[in-house]
RNA sequence: GUGGGUGUAGCUCAGUUGGUUAGAGCGCCAGGUUGUGGUCCUGGAUGUCGCCGGUUCGAACCCGGUCACUCACCCCA
């Protein structure tokens, strides 16, 4: 028998963590809604080809991290490693029309070695804005992310890095220039980067090897290879961000992991996360949907890691405040009272064990707002002591009025 | 996938050069006490010392393997 523990890189979310998790997701959706986004829920697994065809042959996500399996009918299926491919597929499958703003959330799966802020089943929230090619769409999409981070209390802890990958022509030109520059350094580059030189040279830019960085320091800048059109697009994105008061820093070495990105690439990084610093990242992917076989449809989007947001934000998820009922006498009567209050929509914390003090302190731990003490004396007199745990005041209420009283106070 | 660190009670951790029935604090449970926000007192339960194998008269301790966690690389949100 296997040990009773969760599979590697997966976790149980206990109530306290789950509350934070849901709060982050809900906050993200609430904010996206203000920008006109609607939620889309796509399947957690898709045909394997969807991912191999769209994410890029060179990405590790495809080549060695996917949870791929064959079902009983012999179909190759894959647990989604990210959200955009599924949303794009849904856009085509359902013949949706643009402009379209879609929000998604849910689990993603990658078989990586777990570490801080990185898990095999992790959760993302994300948005996709389809159909507009204007740089203002990029600005607005980034604004959604910025609002989210600020709302979660991360405004000060996070930095927006911005770059442009340019259009296809710009990209090819730059790739060429970069390879040309790097080739003379072949014997000095790290072995990883040597592989990347052929496979995905842009990746060398964000290599963490010190010697690579020295070499890269003198490399031509991506922004210098932009076509005039791409340059203009990027300028408009920057001026838009400035107009909205969103601070950013240019990072000409910022690269996107997945193949389908062009033009705007951005990444909000947090210092609270060790080496997994990207907390919300995305970019423009004008070629993706056409490449999948749909009509040519530009798009911009981002995804944020819920666990990473939870790790770096100190935000407190609001908690419901129950009414604590402390029956010292007739417990059946207390149970009935609690049930009536619950039917009326109030949260009630009913404890049967421990002495008065213990129950009161437990009520405080559970963030109860009121404690209703049903002592034998009081019940004999037909009253209950209602203690306001915030104000530490207390008054006696007759049992017949108790329900109305709590309903009134509990919703004020 | 590669490298480092760590695995002892629910949690945080002690545990001497290998030596009897493996400990503490906190938490938990029961009872008592104090009627009004963590009190105090008494009592109690809980461990295959991560797992498997080896060395040894004897292993929580030494060795090998394995699993898990963790940090970094790779990659990525």
Short mmCIF file of C-alpha atoms (C1' of nucleotides) in Angstrom, two decimals:
data_model
loop_
_atom_site.label_atom_id
_atom_site.label_comp_id
_atom_site.label_asym_id
_atom_site.label_seq_id
_atom_site.Cartn_x
_atom_site.Cartn_y
_atom_site.Cartn_z
CA UNK A 1 0.00 0.00 0.00
CA UNK A 2 1.32 3.40 -0.91
CA UNK A 3 1.78 5.87 1.89
CA UNK A 4 -1.24 8.03 2.54
CA UNK A 5 0.16 11.27 1.28
CA UNK A 6 -0.67 13.48 -1.65
CA UNK A 7 1.18 12.85 -4.89
CA UNK A 8 4.38 14.76 -5.33
CA UNK A 9 3.91 18.44 -5.97
CA UNK A 10 0.24 18.42 -5.00
CA UNK A 11 -1.32 19.75 -1.84
CA UNK A 12 -4.47 19.70 0.19
CA UNK A 13 -5.83 23.13 0.81
CA UNK A 14 -7.12 23.18 4.36
CA UNK A 15 -9.96 25.57 5.20
CA UNK A 16 -7.77 28.52 6.04
CA UNK A 17 -5.66 28.16 2.90
CA UNK A 18 -8.68 27.37 0.78
CA UNK A 19 -10.34 30.57 1.93
CA UNK A 20 -7.32 32.61 0.85
CA UNK A 21 -7.17 30.74 -2.42
CA UNK A 22 -10.82 31.38 -3.21
CA UNK A 23 -10.52 34.97 -2.12
CA UNK A 24 -7.71 35.56 -4.59
CA UNK A 25 -9.61 33.87 -7.39
CA UNK A 26 -12.79 35.74 -6.61
CA UNK A 27 -11.00 39.04 -6.35
CA UNK A 28 -9.41 38.44 -9.73
CA UNK A 29 -12.75 37.69 -11.31
CA UNK A 30 -14.45 40.64 -9.64
CA UNK A 31 -11.83 42.97 -11.05
CA UNK A 32 -11.87 41.39 -14.49
CA UNK A 33 -15.64 41.77 -14.52
CA UNK A 34 -15.26 45.51 -14.11
CA UNK A 35 -13.28 45.49 -17.32
CA UNK A 36 -15.96 43.55 -19.10
CA UNK A 37 -14.63 40.03 -18.81
CA UNK A 38 -16.85 36.99 -18.56
CA UNK A 39 -15.71 33.71 -17.13
CA UNK A 40 -15.03 30.71 -19.32
CA UNK A 41 -14.59 27.25 -17.89
CA UNK A 42 -12.78 24.95 -20.26
CA UNK A 43 -11.95 21.28 -19.70
CA UNK A 44 -8.98 20.32 -17.59
CA UNK A 45 -7.76 17.90 -20.24
CA UNK A 46 -7.58 18.37 -23.99
CA UNK A 47 -6.27 16.46 -26.95
CA UNK A 48 -2.50 16.37 -26.67
CA UNK A 49 -2.07 17.91 -30.10
CA UNK A 50 -3.65 21.12 -28.89
CA UNK A 51 -0.65 21.79 -26.70
CA UNK A 52 2.11 20.35 -28.83
CA UNK A 53 0.84 22.35 -31.76
CA UNK A 54 0.54 25.71 -30.06
CA UNK A 55 3.02 26.06 -27.22
CA UNK A 56 6.11 25.60 -29.33
CA UNK A 57 8.25 22.59 -30.00
CA UNK A 58 11.17 23.95 -28.09
CA UNK A 59 9.43 24.71 -24.85
CA UNK A 60 10.18 22.42 -21.95
CA UNK A 61 6.56 22.64 -20.97
CA UNK A 62 5.73 20.54 -24.01
CA UNK A 63 8.80 18.41 -24.34
CA UNK A 64 9.13 17.11 -20.82
CA UNK A 65 6.58 18.46 -18.39
CA UNK A 66 3.18 17.45 -19.67
CA UNK A 67 0.91 14.93 -17.99
CA UNK A 68 -0.05 12.99 -21.07
CA UNK A 69 -2.01 9.76 -21.04
CA UNK A 70 -3.91 7.53 -23.39
CA UNK A 71 -7.54 6.89 -22.61
CA UNK A 72 -9.39 3.63 -23.23
CA UNK A 73 -10.22 4.55 -26.76
CA UNK A 74 -6.57 5.12 -27.56
CA UNK A 75 -6.85 8.89 -27.66
CA UNK A 76 -3.85 10.85 -26.43
CA UNK A 77 -4.98 13.39 -23.85
CA UNK A 78 -3.07 15.89 -21.74
CA UNK A 79 -3.82 17.64 -18.48
CA UNK A 80 -3.62 21.29 -19.42
CA UNK A 81 -0.26 22.87 -18.59
CA UNK A 82 -1.59 26.39 -19.10
CA UNK A 83 -4.81 28.14 -19.93
CA UNK A 84 -4.45 30.04 -23.17
CA UNK A 85 -4.49 27.09 -25.55
CA UNK A 86 -7.77 25.80 -24.17
CA UNK A 87 -9.41 29.20 -24.31
CA UNK A 88 -8.23 29.72 -27.86
CA UNK A 89 -9.55 26.31 -28.81
CA UNK A 90 -12.90 27.08 -27.19
CA UNK A 91 -13.03 30.32 -29.13
CA UNK A 92 -12.71 28.40 -32.38
CA UNK A 93 -14.87 25.41 -31.37
CA UNK A 94 -17.76 27.62 -30.35
CA UNK A 95 -17.43 30.02 -33.30
CA UNK A 96 -17.20 32.94 -30.92
CA UNK A 97 -16.95 36.45 -32.25
CA UNK A 98 -14.67 39.29 -31.35
CA UNK A 99 -14.02 41.46 -29.53
CA UNK A 100 -14.17 39.06 -26.64
CA UNK A 101 -12.92 39.23 -23.09
CA UNK A 102 -12.56 35.97 -21.22
CA UNK A 103 -11.48 35.23 -17.68
CA UNK A 104 -10.47 31.78 -16.53
CA UNK A 105 -9.27 30.11 -13.37
CA UNK A 106 -8.40 26.65 -12.26
CA UNK A 107 -5.77 23.99 -11.92
CA UNK A 108 -2.88 23.51 -14.35
CA UNK A 109 -0.46 20.59 -14.41
CA UNK A 110 3.24 20.39 -15.12
CA UNK A 111 5.56 17.64 -14.06
CA UNK A 112 8.36 19.78 -12.73
CA UNK A 113 10.45 19.30 -9.65
CA UNK A 114 8.58 21.16 -6.92
CA UNK A 115 10.12 24.07 -5.10
CA UNK A 116 9.01 27.29 -3.53
CA UNK A 117 6.06 28.69 -5.46
CA UNK A 118 6.16 25.85 -7.95
CA UNK A 119 3.96 22.80 -7.83
CA UNK A 120 2.85 20.05 -10.15
CA UNK A 121 -0.76 20.95 -9.75
CA UNK A 122 -0.95 24.68 -9.45
CA UNK A 123 -3.67 27.20 -10.06
CA UNK A 124 -3.89 30.15 -12.30
CA UNK A 125 -6.24 32.99 -12.92
CA UNK A 126 -5.94 34.63 -16.29
CA UNK A 127 -7.55 36.76 -18.92
CA UNK A 128 -7.60 36.70 -22.70
CA UNK A 129 -8.67 39.70 -24.72
CA UNK A 130 -9.34 38.58 -28.27
CA UNK A 131 -9.88 40.48 -31.45
CA UNK A 132 -8.22 43.84 -30.99
CA UNK A 133 -4.88 44.66 -32.48
CA UNK A 134 -4.57 48.09 -30.92
CA UNK A 135 -1.87 48.72 -28.33
CA UNK A 136 -4.58 50.15 -26.10
CA UNK A 137 -5.86 46.62 -25.62
CA UNK A 138 -2.44 45.70 -24.24
CA UNK A 139 -2.55 48.65 -21.91
CA UNK A 140 -5.98 47.76 -20.64
CA UNK A 141 -5.08 44.10 -20.14
CA UNK A 142 -2.02 45.08 -18.13
CA UNK A 143 -4.21 47.45 -16.14
CA UNK A 144 -6.43 44.54 -15.09
CA UNK A 145 -3.38 42.74 -13.73
CA UNK A 146 -2.12 45.83 -12.00
CA UNK A 147 -5.48 46.40 -10.36
CA UNK A 148 -5.51 42.84 -9.12
CA UNK A 149 -2.05 43.07 -7.63
CA UNK A 150 -2.83 46.35 -5.98
CA UNK A 151 -6.08 45.05 -4.58
CA UNK A 152 -4.22 42.13 -3.08
CA UNK A 153 -1.84 44.52 -1.40
CA UNK A 154 1.05 43.81 -3.73
CA UNK A 155 1.29 47.20 -5.36
CA UNK A 156 4.48 48.07 -3.54
CA UNK A 157 6.05 44.64 -3.64
CA UNK A 158 5.84 44.10 -7.33
CA UNK A 159 7.60 45.46 -10.36
CA UNK A 160 6.35 45.52 -13.91
CA UNK A 161 8.94 44.55 -16.49
CA UNK A 162 8.11 45.36 -20.04
CA UNK A 163 9.52 44.45 -23.39
CA UNK A 164 8.50 44.13 -26.98
CA UNK A 165 9.24 41.06 -29.00
CA UNK A 166 8.12 42.85 -32.10
CA UNK A 167 6.26 41.37 -35.01
CA UNK A 168 7.42 38.33 -36.93
CA UNK A 169 9.87 40.33 -39.07
CA UNK A 170 11.35 42.03 -36.03
CA UNK A 171 11.75 38.72 -34.30
CA UNK A 172 13.52 37.06 -37.17
CA UNK A 173 15.80 40.03 -37.63
CA UNK A 174 16.69 40.09 -33.99
CA UNK A 175 17.23 36.39 -33.74
CA UNK A 176 19.61 36.65 -36.63
CA UNK A 177 21.50 39.55 -35.08
CA UNK A 178 21.73 37.80 -31.75
CA UNK A 179 23.06 34.53 -33.14
CA UNK A 180 25.58 36.48 -35.14
CA UNK A 181 26.75 38.27 -32.04
CA UNK A 182 26.89 35.18 -29.84
CA UNK A 183 28.52 32.74 -32.23
CA UNK A 184 32.09 33.95 -31.61
CA UNK A 185 31.54 33.20 -27.89
CA UNK A 186 30.60 29.59 -28.51
CA UNK A 187 33.34 28.13 -26.34
CA UNK A 188 32.63 30.49 -23.46
CA UNK A 189 28.89 30.06 -23.19
CA UNK A 190 27.44 27.68 -20.64
CA UNK A 191 26.48 24.30 -21.96
CA UNK A 192 22.79 25.11 -21.51
CA UNK A 193 23.12 28.25 -23.54
CA UNK A 194 25.07 26.44 -26.22
CA UNK A 195 22.06 24.24 -26.77
CA UNK A 196 19.80 27.27 -26.77
CA UNK A 197 21.90 28.98 -29.38
CA UNK A 198 20.39 26.70 -31.99
CA UNK A 199 17.11 25.89 -30.36
CA UNK A 200 15.91 29.14 -28.85
CA UNK A 201 18.62 31.82 -28.78
CA UNK A 202 16.41 34.47 -27.16
CA UNK A 203 16.46 32.34 -24.03
CA UNK A 204 20.15 33.03 -23.57
CA UNK A 205 19.25 36.59 -22.68
CA UNK A 206 17.83 35.60 -19.33
CA UNK A 207 20.42 32.97 -18.51
CA UNK A 208 21.49 33.04 -14.88
CA UNK A 209 25.05 32.06 -15.56
CA UNK A 210 27.38 34.91 -14.68
CA UNK A 211 29.64 34.49 -17.68
CA UNK A 212 26.64 34.26 -19.98
CA UNK A 213 25.41 37.51 -18.51
CA UNK A 214 28.72 39.21 -19.21
CA UNK A 215 28.59 38.10 -22.79
CA UNK A 216 24.96 39.06 -23.15
CA UNK A 217 25.64 42.51 -21.72
CA UNK A 218 27.18 43.51 -25.02
CA UNK A 219 24.54 41.89 -27.18
CA UNK A 220 22.35 43.90 -29.51
CA UNK A 221 19.04 44.95 -28.01
CA UNK A 222 15.79 43.49 -29.12
CA UNK A 223 14.24 46.92 -29.23
CA UNK A 224 16.83 48.01 -31.81
CA UNK A 225 15.61 45.37 -34.21
CA UNK A 226 11.98 46.42 -34.13
CA UNK A 227 10.41 47.38 -37.41
CA UNK A 228 9.01 50.94 -37.47
CA UNK A 229 5.50 49.55 -37.06
CA UNK A 230 6.49 47.41 -34.10
CA UNK A 231 8.37 50.33 -32.61
CA UNK A 232 5.31 52.52 -32.91
CA UNK A 233 3.13 49.85 -31.33
CA UNK A 234 5.47 49.57 -28.39
CA UNK A 235 5.63 53.34 -27.95
CA UNK A 236 1.88 53.48 -27.72
CA UNK A 237 1.81 50.76 -25.11
CA UNK A 238 4.32 52.67 -23.02
CA UNK A 239 2.55 55.97 -23.29
CA UNK A 240 -0.74 54.28 -22.45
CA UNK A 241 0.72 52.77 -19.30
CA UNK A 242 2.12 56.13 -18.34
CA UNK A 243 -1.27 57.74 -18.89
CA UNK A 244 -2.82 55.24 -16.50
CA UNK A 245 -0.09 55.81 -13.94
CA UNK A 246 1.18 52.24 -14.09
CA UNK A 247 4.89 52.21 -13.34
CA UNK A 248 7.07 49.93 -15.42
CA UNK A 249 10.69 49.30 -16.22
CA UNK A 250 11.98 48.31 -19.61
CA UNK A 251 13.73 45.00 -19.72
CA UNK A 252 15.05 44.26 -23.19
CA UNK A 253 16.06 40.81 -21.99
CA UNK A 254 12.56 39.78 -20.98
CA UNK A 255 11.58 36.74 -23.01
CA UNK A 256 8.39 34.72 -22.97
CA UNK A 257 8.52 31.01 -22.38
CA UNK A 258 5.96 30.00 -24.92
CA UNK A 259 6.29 30.35 -28.64
CA UNK A 260 3.16 32.20 -29.55
CA UNK A 261 4.02 35.60 -28.15
CA UNK A 262 4.76 38.73 -30.17
CA UNK A 263 4.89 42.46 -29.52
CA UNK A 264 4.18 43.21 -25.88
CA UNK A 265 5.71 40.93 -23.28
CA UNK A 266 5.38 41.76 -19.62
CA UNK A 267 5.93 40.28 -16.25
CA UNK A 268 5.13 41.43 -12.75
CA UNK A 269 7.86 40.11 -10.48
CA UNK A 270 7.82 39.85 -6.73
CA UNK A 271 10.79 39.73 -4.43
CA UNK A 272 8.98 37.52 -1.93
CA UNK A 273 9.34 34.35 -3.95
CA UNK A 274 12.95 33.33 -4.24
CA UNK A 275 13.74 32.34 -7.74
CA UNK A 276 10.14 31.92 -8.85
CA UNK A 277 9.72 35.64 -9.08
CA UNK A 278 7.11 35.95 -11.81
CA UNK A 279 3.75 36.37 -10.22
CA UNK A 280 1.69 37.56 -13.17
CA UNK A 281 2.92 37.46 -16.73
CA UNK A 282 1.69 37.51 -20.26
CA UNK A 283 1.83 39.16 -23.62
CA UNK A 284 0.39 39.48 -27.06
CA UNK A 285 -0.17 36.46 -29.27
CA UNK A 286 -1.55 37.63 -32.58
CA UNK A 287 -0.58 34.51 -34.49
CA UNK A 288 -1.89 31.86 -32.16
CA UNK A 289 -5.45 31.39 -33.26
CA UNK A 290 -4.63 31.42 -36.95
CA UNK A 291 -1.92 28.88 -36.27
CA UNK A 292 -4.50 26.67 -34.62
CA UNK A 293 -6.68 26.82 -37.68
CA UNK A 294 -9.04 29.64 -36.77
CA UNK A 295 -9.56 32.97 -38.43
CA UNK A 296 -6.71 35.37 -37.93
CA UNK A 297 -7.46 36.78 -34.50
CA UNK A 298 -5.14 38.95 -32.46
CA UNK A 299 -5.06 38.49 -28.71
CA UNK A 300 -3.45 39.67 -25.54
CA UNK A 301 -3.59 38.00 -22.17
CA UNK A 302 -1.88 37.06 -18.96
CA UNK A 303 -1.94 34.45 -16.26
CA UNK A 304 -1.13 34.72 -12.59
CA UNK A 305 -0.19 31.91 -10.24
CA UNK A 306 -2.65 31.77 -7.38
CA UNK A 307 -0.18 30.04 -5.06
CA UNK A 308 2.44 32.65 -5.83
CA UNK A 309 -0.02 35.43 -5.18
CA UNK A 310 -0.93 33.79 -1.91
CA UNK A 311 2.73 33.42 -0.95
CA UNK A 312 3.59 37.01 -1.61
CA UNK A 313 0.52 38.91 -0.54
CA UNK A 314 -0.17 39.58 3.07
CA UNK A 315 -3.83 40.06 2.31
CA UNK A 316 -6.38 38.79 4.73
CA UNK A 317 -9.34 37.05 3.21
CA UNK A 318 -12.47 38.31 4.87
CA UNK A 319 -14.00 35.78 7.17
CA UNK A 320 -17.63 35.36 8.06
CA UNK A 321 -18.36 36.13 11.66
CA UNK A 322 -20.58 33.59 13.32
CA UNK A 323 -22.72 34.01 16.37
CA UNK A 324 -21.49 31.77 19.15
CA UNK A 325 -24.11 30.03 21.20
CA UNK A 326 -22.96 28.80 24.54
CA UNK A 327 -25.47 26.47 26.09
CA UNK A 328 -24.82 25.84 29.76
CA UNK A 329 -28.22 24.37 30.38
CA UNK A 330 -30.73 22.88 27.98
CA UNK A 331 -28.65 21.84 25.00
CA UNK A 332 -31.54 20.65 22.88
CA UNK A 333 -33.17 24.07 23.14
CA UNK A 334 -29.84 25.62 22.10
CA UNK A 335 -29.62 23.30 19.13
CA UNK A 336 -33.11 24.28 18.05
CA UNK A 337 -32.34 27.97 18.44
CA UNK A 338 -29.14 27.63 16.43
CA UNK A 339 -31.03 25.87 13.70
CA UNK A 340 -33.64 28.62 13.47
CA UNK A 341 -30.92 31.25 13.19
CA UNK A 342 -29.15 29.27 10.50
CA UNK A 343 -32.36 28.91 8.57
CA UNK A 344 -32.61 32.67 8.73
CA UNK A 345 -29.17 32.90 7.13
CA UNK A 346 -26.89 33.55 10.07
CA UNK A 347 -23.72 31.60 10.75
CA UNK A 348 -23.85 29.99 14.14
CA UNK A 349 -21.03 28.44 16.08
CA UNK A 350 -22.50 26.01 18.55
CA UNK A 351 -20.14 24.34 20.96
CA UNK A 352 -21.07 21.69 23.45
CA UNK A 353 -17.83 21.05 25.26
CA UNK A 354 -15.69 22.92 27.69
CA UNK A 355 -16.47 25.39 30.38
CA UNK A 356 -17.73 28.91 29.91
CA UNK A 357 -14.34 30.55 29.62
CA UNK A 358 -13.05 27.98 27.25
CA UNK A 359 -16.03 28.38 25.00
CA UNK A 360 -15.82 32.12 25.05
CA UNK A 361 -12.20 32.07 24.06
CA UNK A 362 -12.96 29.56 21.37
CA UNK A 363 -15.71 31.85 20.12
CA UNK A 364 -13.19 34.67 19.94
CA UNK A 365 -10.79 32.43 18.00
CA UNK A 366 -13.56 31.69 15.56
CA UNK A 367 -14.03 35.44 15.15
CA UNK A 368 -17.53 35.30 16.51
CA UNK A 369 -19.23 38.61 16.80
CA UNK A 370 -21.77 37.75 19.48
CA UNK A 371 -21.84 35.14 22.16
CA UNK A 372 -25.26 34.06 23.33
CA UNK A 373 -24.99 32.59 26.77
CA UNK A 374 -27.84 30.28 27.64
CA UNK A 375 -27.25 29.64 31.29
CA UNK A 376 -29.61 27.75 33.50
CA UNK A 377 -30.43 30.85 35.52
CA UNK A 378 -31.18 32.91 32.47
CA UNK A 379 -33.25 30.23 30.85
CA UNK A 380 -35.25 29.85 34.01
CA UNK A 381 -35.96 33.58 33.78
CA UNK A 382 -36.68 33.33 30.07
CA UNK A 383 -33.70 35.41 28.96
CA UNK A 384 -30.29 34.97 27.34
CA UNK A 385 -27.15 36.98 27.92
CA UNK A 386 -25.91 38.38 24.62
CA UNK A 387 -22.34 39.49 24.72
CA UNK A 388 -20.91 41.73 22.03
CA UNK A 389 -17.41 40.37 21.67
CA UNK A 390 -16.09 43.46 19.92
CA UNK A 391 -17.43 46.03 22.32
CA UNK A 392 -17.30 43.67 25.32
CA UNK A 393 -20.72 44.83 26.32
CA UNK A 394 -23.49 42.55 27.36
CA UNK A 395 -27.21 42.71 27.69
CA UNK A 396 -30.04 40.39 28.52
CA UNK A 397 -32.60 39.64 25.88
CA UNK A 398 -35.77 37.69 26.42
CA UNK A 399 -35.77 34.39 24.60
CA UNK A 400 -38.80 35.34 22.57
CA UNK A 401 -37.03 38.42 21.22
CA UNK A 402 -33.65 36.82 20.82
CA UNK A 403 -34.08 35.67 17.28
CA UNK A 404 -35.27 39.03 16.04
CA UNK A 405 -32.55 40.79 17.99
CA UNK A 406 -29.76 38.70 16.52
CA UNK A 407 -31.16 38.94 13.03
CA UNK A 408 -31.22 42.68 13.41
CA UNK A 409 -27.77 43.04 14.95
CA UNK A 410 -26.26 40.29 12.83
CA UNK A 411 -27.02 42.04 9.60
CA UNK A 412 -26.36 45.62 10.60
"C1'" G B 1 15.70 15.88 -15.20
"C1'" U B 2 20.64 17.78 -12.15
"C1'" G B 3 22.81 19.33 -7.38
"C1'" G B 4 22.61 20.70 -1.90
"C1'" G B 5 19.96 20.41 2.87
"C1'" U B 6 16.31 17.93 6.02
"C1'" G B 7 13.06 13.59 7.84
"C1'" U B 8 11.96 11.79 15.96
"C1'" A B 9 4.23 12.79 18.98
"C1'" G B 10 -0.90 16.86 15.72
"C1'" C B 11 3.05 21.34 15.76
"C1'" U B 12 8.18 23.27 17.16
"C1'" C B 13 12.17 20.61 18.41
"C1'" A B 14 15.87 17.84 22.28
"C1'" G B 15 18.07 13.05 22.24
"C1'" U B 16 25.71 12.81 24.65
"C1'" U B 17 31.29 8.55 21.89
"C1'" G B 18 25.77 3.37 19.27
"C1'" G B 19 23.75 0.91 25.43
"C1'" U B 20 17.53 -0.73 29.38
"C1'" U B 21 10.57 0.75 28.97
"C1'" A B 22 12.58 7.58 23.33
"C1'" G B 23 11.82 13.06 25.86
"C1'" A B 24 10.23 18.50 26.50
"C1'" G B 25 7.13 22.62 25.33
"C1'" C B 26 2.77 23.77 22.89
"C1'" G B 27 -1.68 21.56 21.24
"C1'" C B 28 -5.41 17.68 22.04
"C1'" C B 29 -8.87 14.72 25.38
"C1'" A B 30 -11.24 13.94 30.36
"C1'" G B 31 -12.40 15.82 35.18
"C1'" G B 32 -12.38 19.77 38.65
"C1'" U B 33 -12.18 25.21 39.63
"C1'" U B 34 -13.41 30.44 38.20
"C1'" G B 35 -20.04 32.48 35.32
"C1'" U B 36 -18.25 36.38 31.06
"C1'" G B 37 -12.03 36.80 26.15
"C1'" G B 38 -6.61 32.37 26.06
"C1'" U B 39 -7.12 31.09 34.27
"C1'" C B 40 -5.40 27.47 37.53
"C1'" C B 41 -5.14 22.27 39.28
"C1'" U B 42 -5.25 16.98 38.35
"C1'" G B 43 -5.19 13.10 35.15
"C1'" G B 44 -4.83 10.94 30.07
"C1'" A B 45 -3.83 9.50 24.97
"C1'" U B 46 -0.50 9.59 20.81
"C1'" G B 47 5.43 7.59 17.95
"C1'" U B 48 6.66 1.09 13.14
"C1'" C B 49 12.32 7.54 15.31
"C1'" G B 50 9.96 8.43 6.83
"C1'" C B 51 10.48 3.30 4.54
"C1'" C B 52 13.63 -1.09 3.21
"C1'" G B 53 18.06 -3.45 3.84
"C1'" G B 54 23.13 -3.83 5.96
"C1'" U B 55 27.05 -3.45 9.99
"C1'" U B 56 26.77 -4.71 15.38
"C1'" C B 57 25.79 -8.57 21.21
"C1'" G B 58 22.90 -4.02 20.67
"C1'" A B 59 20.91 1.28 15.83
"C1'" A B 60 16.77 7.22 16.33
"C1'" C B 61 22.32 7.54 16.08
"C1'" C B 62 26.96 4.24 11.53
"C1'" C B 63 26.58 2.49 6.01
"C1'" G B 64 23.65 1.66 1.36
"C1'" G B 65 19.23 2.21 -1.14
"C1'" U B 66 14.47 4.35 -1.48
"C1'" C B 67 10.48 7.83 -0.65
"C1'" A B 68 8.99 12.57 0.86
"C1'" C B 69 9.81 17.62 2.04
"C1'" U B 70 12.85 21.83 1.05
"C1'" C B 71 16.31 25.27 -1.55
"C1'" A B 72 18.86 26.19 -6.04
"C1'" C B 73 19.63 24.96 -11.40
"C1'" C B 74 16.63 23.96 -15.73
"C1'" C B 75 11.99 25.90 -17.05
"C1'" C B 76 7.91 28.68 -15.94
"C1'" A B 77 2.64 31.83 -13.63
#
